[in-house]
CSV table of C-alpha atoms in Angstrom, one decimal:
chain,number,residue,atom,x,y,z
A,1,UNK,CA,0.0,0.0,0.0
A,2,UNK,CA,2.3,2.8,-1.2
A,3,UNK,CA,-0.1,5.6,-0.6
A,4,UNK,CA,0.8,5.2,3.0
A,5,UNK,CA,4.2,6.4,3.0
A,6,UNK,CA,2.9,9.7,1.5
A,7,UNK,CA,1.4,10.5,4.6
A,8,UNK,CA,2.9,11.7,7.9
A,9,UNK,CA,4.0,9.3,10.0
A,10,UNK,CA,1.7,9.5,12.7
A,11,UNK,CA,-1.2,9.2,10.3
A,12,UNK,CA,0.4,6.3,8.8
A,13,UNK,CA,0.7,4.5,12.2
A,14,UNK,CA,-2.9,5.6,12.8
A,15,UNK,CA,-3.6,3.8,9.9
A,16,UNK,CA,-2.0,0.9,9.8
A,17,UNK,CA,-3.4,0.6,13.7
A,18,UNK,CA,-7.1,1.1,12.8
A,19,UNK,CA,-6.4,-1.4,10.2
A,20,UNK,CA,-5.3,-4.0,12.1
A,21,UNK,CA,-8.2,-4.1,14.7
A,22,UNK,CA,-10.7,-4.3,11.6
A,23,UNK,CA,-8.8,-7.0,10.4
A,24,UNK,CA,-8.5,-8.9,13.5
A,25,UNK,CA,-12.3,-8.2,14.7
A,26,UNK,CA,-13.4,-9.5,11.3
A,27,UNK,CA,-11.1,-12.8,11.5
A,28,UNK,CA,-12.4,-13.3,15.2
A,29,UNK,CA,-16.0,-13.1,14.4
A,30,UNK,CA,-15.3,-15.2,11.8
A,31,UNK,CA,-13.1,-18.1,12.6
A,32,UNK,CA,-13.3,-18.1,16.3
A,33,UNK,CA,-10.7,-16.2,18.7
A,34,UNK,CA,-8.7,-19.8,19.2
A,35,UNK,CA,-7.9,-20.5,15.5
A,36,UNK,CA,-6.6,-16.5,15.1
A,37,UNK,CA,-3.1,-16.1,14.9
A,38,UNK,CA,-0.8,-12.8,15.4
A,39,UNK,CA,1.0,-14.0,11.9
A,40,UNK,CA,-2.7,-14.5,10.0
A,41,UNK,CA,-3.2,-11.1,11.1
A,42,UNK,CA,-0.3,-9.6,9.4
A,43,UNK,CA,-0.9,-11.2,6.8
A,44,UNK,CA,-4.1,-10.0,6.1
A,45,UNK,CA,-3.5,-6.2,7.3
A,46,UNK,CA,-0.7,-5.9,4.7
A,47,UNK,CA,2.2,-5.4,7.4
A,48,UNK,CA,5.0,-7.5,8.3
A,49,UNK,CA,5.1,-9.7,11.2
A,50,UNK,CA,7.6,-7.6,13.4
A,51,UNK,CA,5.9,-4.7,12.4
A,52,UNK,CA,2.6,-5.7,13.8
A,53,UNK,CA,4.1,-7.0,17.3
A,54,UNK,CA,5.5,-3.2,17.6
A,55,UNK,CA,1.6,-2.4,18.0
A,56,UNK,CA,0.4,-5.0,19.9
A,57,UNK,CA,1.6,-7.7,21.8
A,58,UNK,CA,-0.9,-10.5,21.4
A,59,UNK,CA,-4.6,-11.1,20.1
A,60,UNK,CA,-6.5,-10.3,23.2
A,61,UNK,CA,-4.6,-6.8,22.9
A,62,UNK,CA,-6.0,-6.0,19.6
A,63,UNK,CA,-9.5,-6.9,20.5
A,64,UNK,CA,-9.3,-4.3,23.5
A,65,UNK,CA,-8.3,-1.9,21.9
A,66,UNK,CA,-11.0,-2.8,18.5
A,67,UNK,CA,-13.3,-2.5,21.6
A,68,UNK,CA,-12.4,0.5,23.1
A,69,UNK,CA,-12.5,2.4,19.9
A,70,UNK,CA,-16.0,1.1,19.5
A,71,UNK,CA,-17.0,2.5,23.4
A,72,UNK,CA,-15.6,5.7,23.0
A,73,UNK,CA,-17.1,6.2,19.8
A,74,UNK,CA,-20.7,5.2,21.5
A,75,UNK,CA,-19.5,7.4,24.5
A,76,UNK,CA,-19.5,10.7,22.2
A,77,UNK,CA,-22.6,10.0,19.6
A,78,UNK,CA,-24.4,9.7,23.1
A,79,UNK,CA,-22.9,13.3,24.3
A,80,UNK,CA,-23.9,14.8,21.0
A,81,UNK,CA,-27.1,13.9,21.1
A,82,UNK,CA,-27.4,15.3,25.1
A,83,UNK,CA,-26.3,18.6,23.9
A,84,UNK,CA,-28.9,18.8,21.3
A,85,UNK,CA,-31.6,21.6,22.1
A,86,UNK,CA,-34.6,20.7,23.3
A,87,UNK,CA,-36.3,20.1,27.3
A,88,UNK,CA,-34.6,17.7,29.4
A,89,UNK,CA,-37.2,15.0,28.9
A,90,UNK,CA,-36.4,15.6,25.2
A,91,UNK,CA,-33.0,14.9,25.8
A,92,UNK,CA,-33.3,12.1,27.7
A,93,UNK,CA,-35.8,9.9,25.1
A,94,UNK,CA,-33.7,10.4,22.6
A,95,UNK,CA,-30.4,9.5,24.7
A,96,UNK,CA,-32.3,6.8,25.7
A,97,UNK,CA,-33.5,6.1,22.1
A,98,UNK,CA,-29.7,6.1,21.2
A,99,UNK,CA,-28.3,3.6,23.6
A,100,UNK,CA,-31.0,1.7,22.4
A,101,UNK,CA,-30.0,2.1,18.8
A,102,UNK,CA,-26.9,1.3,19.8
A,103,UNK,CA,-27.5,-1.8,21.7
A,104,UNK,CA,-29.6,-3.3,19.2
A,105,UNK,CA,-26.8,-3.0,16.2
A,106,UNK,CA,-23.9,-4.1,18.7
A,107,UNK,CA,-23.3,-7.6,17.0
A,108,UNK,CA,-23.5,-10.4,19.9
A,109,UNK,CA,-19.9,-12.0,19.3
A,110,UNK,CA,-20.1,-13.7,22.6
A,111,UNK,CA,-16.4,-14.7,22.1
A,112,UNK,CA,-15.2,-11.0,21.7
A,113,UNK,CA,-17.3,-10.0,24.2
A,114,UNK,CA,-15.7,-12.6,26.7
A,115,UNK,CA,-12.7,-11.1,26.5
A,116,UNK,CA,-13.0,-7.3,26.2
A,117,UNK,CA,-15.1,-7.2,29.0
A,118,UNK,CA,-12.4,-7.6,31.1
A,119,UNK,CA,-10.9,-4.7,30.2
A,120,UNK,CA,-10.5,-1.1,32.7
A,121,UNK,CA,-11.7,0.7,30.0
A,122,UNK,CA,-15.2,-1.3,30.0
A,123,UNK,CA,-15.4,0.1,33.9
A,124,UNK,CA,-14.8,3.3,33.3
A,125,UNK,CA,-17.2,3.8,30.3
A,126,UNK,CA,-20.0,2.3,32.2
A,127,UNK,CA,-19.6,4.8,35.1
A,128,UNK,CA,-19.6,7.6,32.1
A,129,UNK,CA,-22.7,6.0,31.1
A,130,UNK,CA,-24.4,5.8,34.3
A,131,UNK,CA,-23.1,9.6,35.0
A,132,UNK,CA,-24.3,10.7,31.6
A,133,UNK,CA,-27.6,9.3,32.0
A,134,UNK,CA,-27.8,10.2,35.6
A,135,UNK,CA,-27.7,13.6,35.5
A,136,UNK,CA,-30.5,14.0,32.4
A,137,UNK,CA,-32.8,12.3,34.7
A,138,UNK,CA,-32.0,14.6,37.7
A,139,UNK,CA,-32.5,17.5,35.2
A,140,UNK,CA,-35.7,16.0,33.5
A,141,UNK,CA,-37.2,14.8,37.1
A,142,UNK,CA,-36.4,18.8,38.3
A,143,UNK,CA,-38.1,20.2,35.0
A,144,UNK,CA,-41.1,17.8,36.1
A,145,UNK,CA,-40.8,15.9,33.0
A,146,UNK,CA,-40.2,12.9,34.8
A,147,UNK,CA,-41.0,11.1,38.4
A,148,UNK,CA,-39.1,12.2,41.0
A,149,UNK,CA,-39.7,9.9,43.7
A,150,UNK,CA,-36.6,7.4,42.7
A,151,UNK,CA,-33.0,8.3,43.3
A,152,UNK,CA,-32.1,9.4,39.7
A,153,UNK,CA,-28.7,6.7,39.9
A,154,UNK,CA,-31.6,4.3,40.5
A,155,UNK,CA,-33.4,4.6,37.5
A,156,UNK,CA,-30.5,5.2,35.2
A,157,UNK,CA,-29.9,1.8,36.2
A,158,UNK,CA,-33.0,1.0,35.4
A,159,UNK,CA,-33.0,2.5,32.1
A,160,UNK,CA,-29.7,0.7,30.9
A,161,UNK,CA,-30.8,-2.3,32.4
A,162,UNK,CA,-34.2,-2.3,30.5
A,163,UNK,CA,-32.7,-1.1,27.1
A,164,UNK,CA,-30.2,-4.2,27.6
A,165,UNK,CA,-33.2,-6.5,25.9
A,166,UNK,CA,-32.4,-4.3,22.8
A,167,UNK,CA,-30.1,-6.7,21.5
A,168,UNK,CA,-32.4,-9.5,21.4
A,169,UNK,CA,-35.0,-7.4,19.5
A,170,UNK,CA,-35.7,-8.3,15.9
A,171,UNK,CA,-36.5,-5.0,14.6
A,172,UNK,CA,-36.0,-1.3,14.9
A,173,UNK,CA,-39.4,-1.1,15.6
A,174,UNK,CA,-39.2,-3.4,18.3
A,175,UNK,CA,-36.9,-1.3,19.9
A,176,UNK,CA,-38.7,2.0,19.7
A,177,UNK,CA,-41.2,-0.1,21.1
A,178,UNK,CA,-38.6,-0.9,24.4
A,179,UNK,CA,-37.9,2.7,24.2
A,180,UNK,CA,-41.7,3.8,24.9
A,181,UNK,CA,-42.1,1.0,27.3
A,182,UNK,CA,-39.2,2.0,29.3
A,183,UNK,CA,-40.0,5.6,29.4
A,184,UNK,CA,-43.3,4.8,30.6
A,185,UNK,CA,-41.5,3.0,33.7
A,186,UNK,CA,-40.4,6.2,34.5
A,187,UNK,CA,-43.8,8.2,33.8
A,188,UNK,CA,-42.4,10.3,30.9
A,189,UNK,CA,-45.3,11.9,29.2
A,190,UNK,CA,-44.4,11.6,25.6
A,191,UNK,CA,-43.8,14.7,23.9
A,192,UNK,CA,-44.7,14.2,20.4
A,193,UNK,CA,-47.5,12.2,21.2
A,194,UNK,CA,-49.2,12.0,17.7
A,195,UNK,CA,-46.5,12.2,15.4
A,196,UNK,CA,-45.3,8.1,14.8
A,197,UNK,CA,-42.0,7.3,15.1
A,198,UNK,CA,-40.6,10.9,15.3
A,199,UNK,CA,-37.4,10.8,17.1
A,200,UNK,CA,-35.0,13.1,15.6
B,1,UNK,CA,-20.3,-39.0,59.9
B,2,UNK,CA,-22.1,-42.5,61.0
B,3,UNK,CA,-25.6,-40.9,61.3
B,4,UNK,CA,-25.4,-41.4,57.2
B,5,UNK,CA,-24.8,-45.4,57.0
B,6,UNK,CA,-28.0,-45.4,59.0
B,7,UNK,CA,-30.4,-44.0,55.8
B,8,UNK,CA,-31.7,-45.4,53.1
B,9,UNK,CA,-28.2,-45.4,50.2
B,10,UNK,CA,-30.2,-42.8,48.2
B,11,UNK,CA,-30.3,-40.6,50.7
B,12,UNK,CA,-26.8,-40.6,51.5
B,13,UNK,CA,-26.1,-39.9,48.0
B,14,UNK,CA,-28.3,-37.0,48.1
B,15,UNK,CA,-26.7,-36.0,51.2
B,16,UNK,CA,-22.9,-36.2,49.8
B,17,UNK,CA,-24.1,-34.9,46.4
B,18,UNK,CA,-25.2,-31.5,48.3
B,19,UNK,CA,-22.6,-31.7,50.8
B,20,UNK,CA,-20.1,-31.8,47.7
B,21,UNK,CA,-22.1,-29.0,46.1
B,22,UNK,CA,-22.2,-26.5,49.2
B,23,UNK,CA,-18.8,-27.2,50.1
B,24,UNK,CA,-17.2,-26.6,46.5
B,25,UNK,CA,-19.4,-23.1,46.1
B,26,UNK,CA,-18.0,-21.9,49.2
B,27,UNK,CA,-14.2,-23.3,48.5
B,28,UNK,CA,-14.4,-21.1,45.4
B,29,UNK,CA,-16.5,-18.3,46.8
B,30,UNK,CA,-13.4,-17.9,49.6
B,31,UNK,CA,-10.5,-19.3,47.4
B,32,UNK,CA,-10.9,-18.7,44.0
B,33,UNK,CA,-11.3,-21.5,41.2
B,34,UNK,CA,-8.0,-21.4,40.3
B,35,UNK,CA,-7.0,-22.7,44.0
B,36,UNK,CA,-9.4,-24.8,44.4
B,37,UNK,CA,-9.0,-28.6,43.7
B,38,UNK,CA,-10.7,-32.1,43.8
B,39,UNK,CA,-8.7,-33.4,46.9
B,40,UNK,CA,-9.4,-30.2,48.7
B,41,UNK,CA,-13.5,-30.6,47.9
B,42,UNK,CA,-13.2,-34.4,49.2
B,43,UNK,CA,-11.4,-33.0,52.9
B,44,UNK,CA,-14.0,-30.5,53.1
B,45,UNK,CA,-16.8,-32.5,52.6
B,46,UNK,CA,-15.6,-35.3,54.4
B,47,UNK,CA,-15.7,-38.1,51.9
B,48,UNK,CA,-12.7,-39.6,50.1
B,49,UNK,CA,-10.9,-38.4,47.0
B,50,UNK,CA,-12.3,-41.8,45.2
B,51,UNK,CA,-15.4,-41.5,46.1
B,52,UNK,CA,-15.6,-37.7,44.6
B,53,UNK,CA,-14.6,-39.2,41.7
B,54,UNK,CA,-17.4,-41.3,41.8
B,55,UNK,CA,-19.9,-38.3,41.6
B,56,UNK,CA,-17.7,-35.9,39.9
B,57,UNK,CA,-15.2,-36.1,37.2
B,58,UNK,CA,-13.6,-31.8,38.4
B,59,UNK,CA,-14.7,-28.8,39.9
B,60,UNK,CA,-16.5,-27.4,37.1
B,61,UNK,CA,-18.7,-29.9,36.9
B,62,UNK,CA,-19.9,-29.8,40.8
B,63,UNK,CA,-20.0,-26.0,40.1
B,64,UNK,CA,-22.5,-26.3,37.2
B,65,UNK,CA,-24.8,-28.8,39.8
B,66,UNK,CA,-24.4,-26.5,42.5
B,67,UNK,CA,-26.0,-23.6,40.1
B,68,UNK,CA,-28.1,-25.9,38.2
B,69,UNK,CA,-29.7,-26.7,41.7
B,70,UNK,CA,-29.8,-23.2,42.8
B,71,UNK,CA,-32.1,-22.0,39.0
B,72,UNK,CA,-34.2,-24.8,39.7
B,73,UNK,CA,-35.3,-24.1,43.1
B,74,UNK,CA,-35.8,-20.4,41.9
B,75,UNK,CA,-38.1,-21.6,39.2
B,76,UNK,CA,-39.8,-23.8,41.5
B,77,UNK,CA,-40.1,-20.8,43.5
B,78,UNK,CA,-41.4,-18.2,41.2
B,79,UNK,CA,-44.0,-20.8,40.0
B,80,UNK,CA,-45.5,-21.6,43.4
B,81,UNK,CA,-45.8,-17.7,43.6
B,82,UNK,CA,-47.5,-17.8,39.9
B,83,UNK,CA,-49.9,-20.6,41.0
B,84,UNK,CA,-51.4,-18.0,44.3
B,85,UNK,CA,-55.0,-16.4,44.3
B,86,UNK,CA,-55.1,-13.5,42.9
B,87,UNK,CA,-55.4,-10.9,39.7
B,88,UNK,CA,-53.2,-11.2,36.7
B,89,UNK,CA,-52.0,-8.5,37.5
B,90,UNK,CA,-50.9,-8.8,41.3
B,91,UNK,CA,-49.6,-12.6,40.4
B,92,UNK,CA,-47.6,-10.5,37.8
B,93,UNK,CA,-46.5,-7.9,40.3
B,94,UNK,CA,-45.8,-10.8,42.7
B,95,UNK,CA,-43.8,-13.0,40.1
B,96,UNK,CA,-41.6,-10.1,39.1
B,97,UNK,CA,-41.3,-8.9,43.1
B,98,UNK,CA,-39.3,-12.4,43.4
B,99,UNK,CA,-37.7,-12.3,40.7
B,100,UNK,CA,-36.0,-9.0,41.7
B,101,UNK,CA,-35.5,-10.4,45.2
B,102,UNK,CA,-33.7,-13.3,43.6
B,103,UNK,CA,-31.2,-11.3,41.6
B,104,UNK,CA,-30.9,-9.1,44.4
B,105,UNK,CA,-29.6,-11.7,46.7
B,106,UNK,CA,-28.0,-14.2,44.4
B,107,UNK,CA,-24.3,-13.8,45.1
B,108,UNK,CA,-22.4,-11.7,42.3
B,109,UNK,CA,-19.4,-14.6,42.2
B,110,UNK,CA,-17.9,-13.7,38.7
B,111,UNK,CA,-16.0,-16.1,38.4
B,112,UNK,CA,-18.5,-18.6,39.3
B,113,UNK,CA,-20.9,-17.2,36.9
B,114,UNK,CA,-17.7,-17.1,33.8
B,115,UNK,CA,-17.9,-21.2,34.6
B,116,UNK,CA,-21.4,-21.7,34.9
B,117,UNK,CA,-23.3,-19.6,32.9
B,118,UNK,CA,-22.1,-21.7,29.8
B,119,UNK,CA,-24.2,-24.4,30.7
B,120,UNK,CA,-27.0,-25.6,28.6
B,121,UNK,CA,-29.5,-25.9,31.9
B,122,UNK,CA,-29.3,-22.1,32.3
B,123,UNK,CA,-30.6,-21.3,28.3
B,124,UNK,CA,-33.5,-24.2,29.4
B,125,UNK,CA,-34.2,-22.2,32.7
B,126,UNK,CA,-33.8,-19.3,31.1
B,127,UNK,CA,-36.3,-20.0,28.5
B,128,UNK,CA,-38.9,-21.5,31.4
B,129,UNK,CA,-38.2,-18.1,33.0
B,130,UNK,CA,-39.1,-16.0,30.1
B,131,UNK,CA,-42.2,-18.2,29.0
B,132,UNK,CA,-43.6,-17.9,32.6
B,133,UNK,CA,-43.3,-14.2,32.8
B,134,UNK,CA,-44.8,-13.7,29.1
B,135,UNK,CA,-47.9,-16.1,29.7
B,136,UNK,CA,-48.4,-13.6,33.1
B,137,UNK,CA,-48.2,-10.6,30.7
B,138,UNK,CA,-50.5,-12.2,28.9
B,139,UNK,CA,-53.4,-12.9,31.0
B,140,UNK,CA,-52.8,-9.8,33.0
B,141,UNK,CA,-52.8,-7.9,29.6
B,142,UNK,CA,-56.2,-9.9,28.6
B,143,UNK,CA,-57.8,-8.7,32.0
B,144,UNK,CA,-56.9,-5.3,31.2
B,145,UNK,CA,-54.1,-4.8,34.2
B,146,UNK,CA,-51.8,-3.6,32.4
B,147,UNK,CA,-50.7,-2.6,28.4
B,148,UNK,CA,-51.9,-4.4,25.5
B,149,UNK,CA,-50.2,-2.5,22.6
B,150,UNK,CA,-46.6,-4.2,22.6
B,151,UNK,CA,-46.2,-8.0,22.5
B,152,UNK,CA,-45.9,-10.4,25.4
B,153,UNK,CA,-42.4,-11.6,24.7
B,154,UNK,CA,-41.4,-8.2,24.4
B,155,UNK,CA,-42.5,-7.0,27.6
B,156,UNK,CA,-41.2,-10.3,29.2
B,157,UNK,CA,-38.0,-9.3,28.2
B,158,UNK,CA,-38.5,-5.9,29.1
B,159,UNK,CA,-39.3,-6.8,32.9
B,160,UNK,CA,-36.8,-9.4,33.3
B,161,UNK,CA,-33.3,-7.2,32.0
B,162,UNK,CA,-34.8,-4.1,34.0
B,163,UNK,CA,-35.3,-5.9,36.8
B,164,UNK,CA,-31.5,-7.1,36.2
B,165,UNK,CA,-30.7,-3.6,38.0
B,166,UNK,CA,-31.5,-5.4,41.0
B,167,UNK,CA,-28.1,-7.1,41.3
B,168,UNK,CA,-26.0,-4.2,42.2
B,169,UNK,CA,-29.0,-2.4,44.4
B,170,UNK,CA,-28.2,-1.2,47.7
B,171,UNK,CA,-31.4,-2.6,49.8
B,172,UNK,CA,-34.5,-4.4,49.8
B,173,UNK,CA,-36.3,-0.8,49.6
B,174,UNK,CA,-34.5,0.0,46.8
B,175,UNK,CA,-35.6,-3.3,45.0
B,176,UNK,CA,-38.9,-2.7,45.5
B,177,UNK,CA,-38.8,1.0,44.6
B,178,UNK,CA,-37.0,-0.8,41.2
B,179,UNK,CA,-40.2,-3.3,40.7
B,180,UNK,CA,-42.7,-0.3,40.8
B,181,UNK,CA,-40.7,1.8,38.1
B,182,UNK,CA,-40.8,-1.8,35.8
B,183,UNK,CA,-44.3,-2.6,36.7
B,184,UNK,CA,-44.7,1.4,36.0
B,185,UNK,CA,-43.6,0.7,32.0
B,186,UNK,CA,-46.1,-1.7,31.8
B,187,UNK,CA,-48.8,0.7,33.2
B,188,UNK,CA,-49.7,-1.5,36.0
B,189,UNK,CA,-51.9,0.4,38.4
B,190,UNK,CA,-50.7,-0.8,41.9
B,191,UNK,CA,-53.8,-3.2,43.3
B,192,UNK,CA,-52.5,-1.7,47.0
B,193,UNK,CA,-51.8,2.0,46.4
B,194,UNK,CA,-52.5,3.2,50.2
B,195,UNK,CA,-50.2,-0.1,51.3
B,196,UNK,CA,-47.0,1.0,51.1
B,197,UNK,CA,-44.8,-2.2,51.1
B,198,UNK,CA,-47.9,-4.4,50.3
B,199,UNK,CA,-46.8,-7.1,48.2
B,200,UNK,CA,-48.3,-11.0,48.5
């Protein structure tokens, strides 16, 4: 790939790093995480052996950090959509929405998922989850959008909890369905309540 | 132990069976699985290392009984609460109530779980689970307790991941406070609104 060398150095190792945890995701989903080897991954990134090793030193390595791209990415679609305009009930149906979204395309590679989960990372973007969602329930529940006879860290629990059955959903509709149901749990009155399916 | 040779020899299997079980959950609960092995379980339990053997080929395996014993028992639980007098809708509320009060107090042993949750018993409970809690949904949403505009299965799935929040609650009053907010999504009225506490 000689276009790579015509680009700076750090966006080349960017690059060749972003490839590499494509390429290895892909080969794990498909062939299983046992039958994956550091050298099958070179080999299929279009780097040499040694080159790959200065990256990462094993498998599990590259998955992590495959995964925490994927988090962090999730992390700031989620903050985006927070800092839209609208009330804070607004904001948090369509966070919620999101996260739903989110969990429902999130492919179920229970192998992968073994593994990352271990990870610090995993910890810390949960507690940024919880925090996130937290605090647009405190502000809905103050606006009177929302109940506010539960602890809002409660029912942001509740709320990521609830949204987990997401990924067992068939359909997108299915989910906006979760969405409503869940919202309902925590007496959000919805506020586009004749216009179908009209989240952002 | 001499009181054993005096039972019936089923019995004392039974009794060294969940001797074995209790012992080994507890082993690994204090020790860790790693430290844990098969001549340990047999001093513990009070039996010889043959006749472990006899009953269990490694400590995975008398992990996987102990939990398989443990789901069953819950089922067996939630079902006798099921079969009560009652509304659809308060042996719904009731159902779910024990459920919540299940995860609550199940012990979060990760590493147990990591060895036992690949069992195919747990998909089979888990299935009985969900099939009991969408037949409730059901009847309660035929008798006009609760919501009849999203699906059964849907909702079952709904109650059971939200009430998955219950795991890492702080107290029995914040289960139960947890159980309203679910029961809320499913616009349950409360059968005892002036009880506070009220349930079976």
């Amino acid at each position: 790939m000689p276009k790579l060398w015509n680009e700076t150095i750090a966006e080349h190792r960017r690059t060749v790093r972003e490839a590499t945890l494509e390429t290895t995701a892909a080969l794990v989903a498909e062939h299983g995480l046992a039958s994956v080897t550091m050298s099958q991954i070179a080999k299929e990134t279009g780097i040499g052996r040694a080159t790959l090793y200065k990256y990462f030193p094993d498998v599990e390595s590259i998955l992590a950090a495959w995964h925490e791209g994927h988090v962090s990415a999730h992390l700031e679609h989620l903050t985006r959509i927070r800092d839209r305009a609208g009330t804070p009930g607004e904001r948090l149906a369509a966070v919620l929405q999101a996260y739903a979204d989110i969990t429902h395309e999130r492919p179920q590679h229970t192998e992968i998922a073994a593994v990352v989960h271990r990870g610090e990372h995993l910890a810390h973007a949960e507690q940024h989850l919880n925090a996130l969602v937290r605090d647009l329930i405190t502000d809905a529940a103050q606006a009177g959008d929302i109940r506010d006879d539960v602890a809002p860290a409660e029912l942001a629990s509740y709320c990521l909890h609830a949204l987990g059955a997401a990924g067992s959903l068939p359909s997108k509709a299915a989910v906006h369905r979760l969405v409503a149901v869940t919202l309902a749990g925590l007496n959000l009155s919805p506020s586009t309540p004749d216009a179908a399916g009209g989240d952002d």
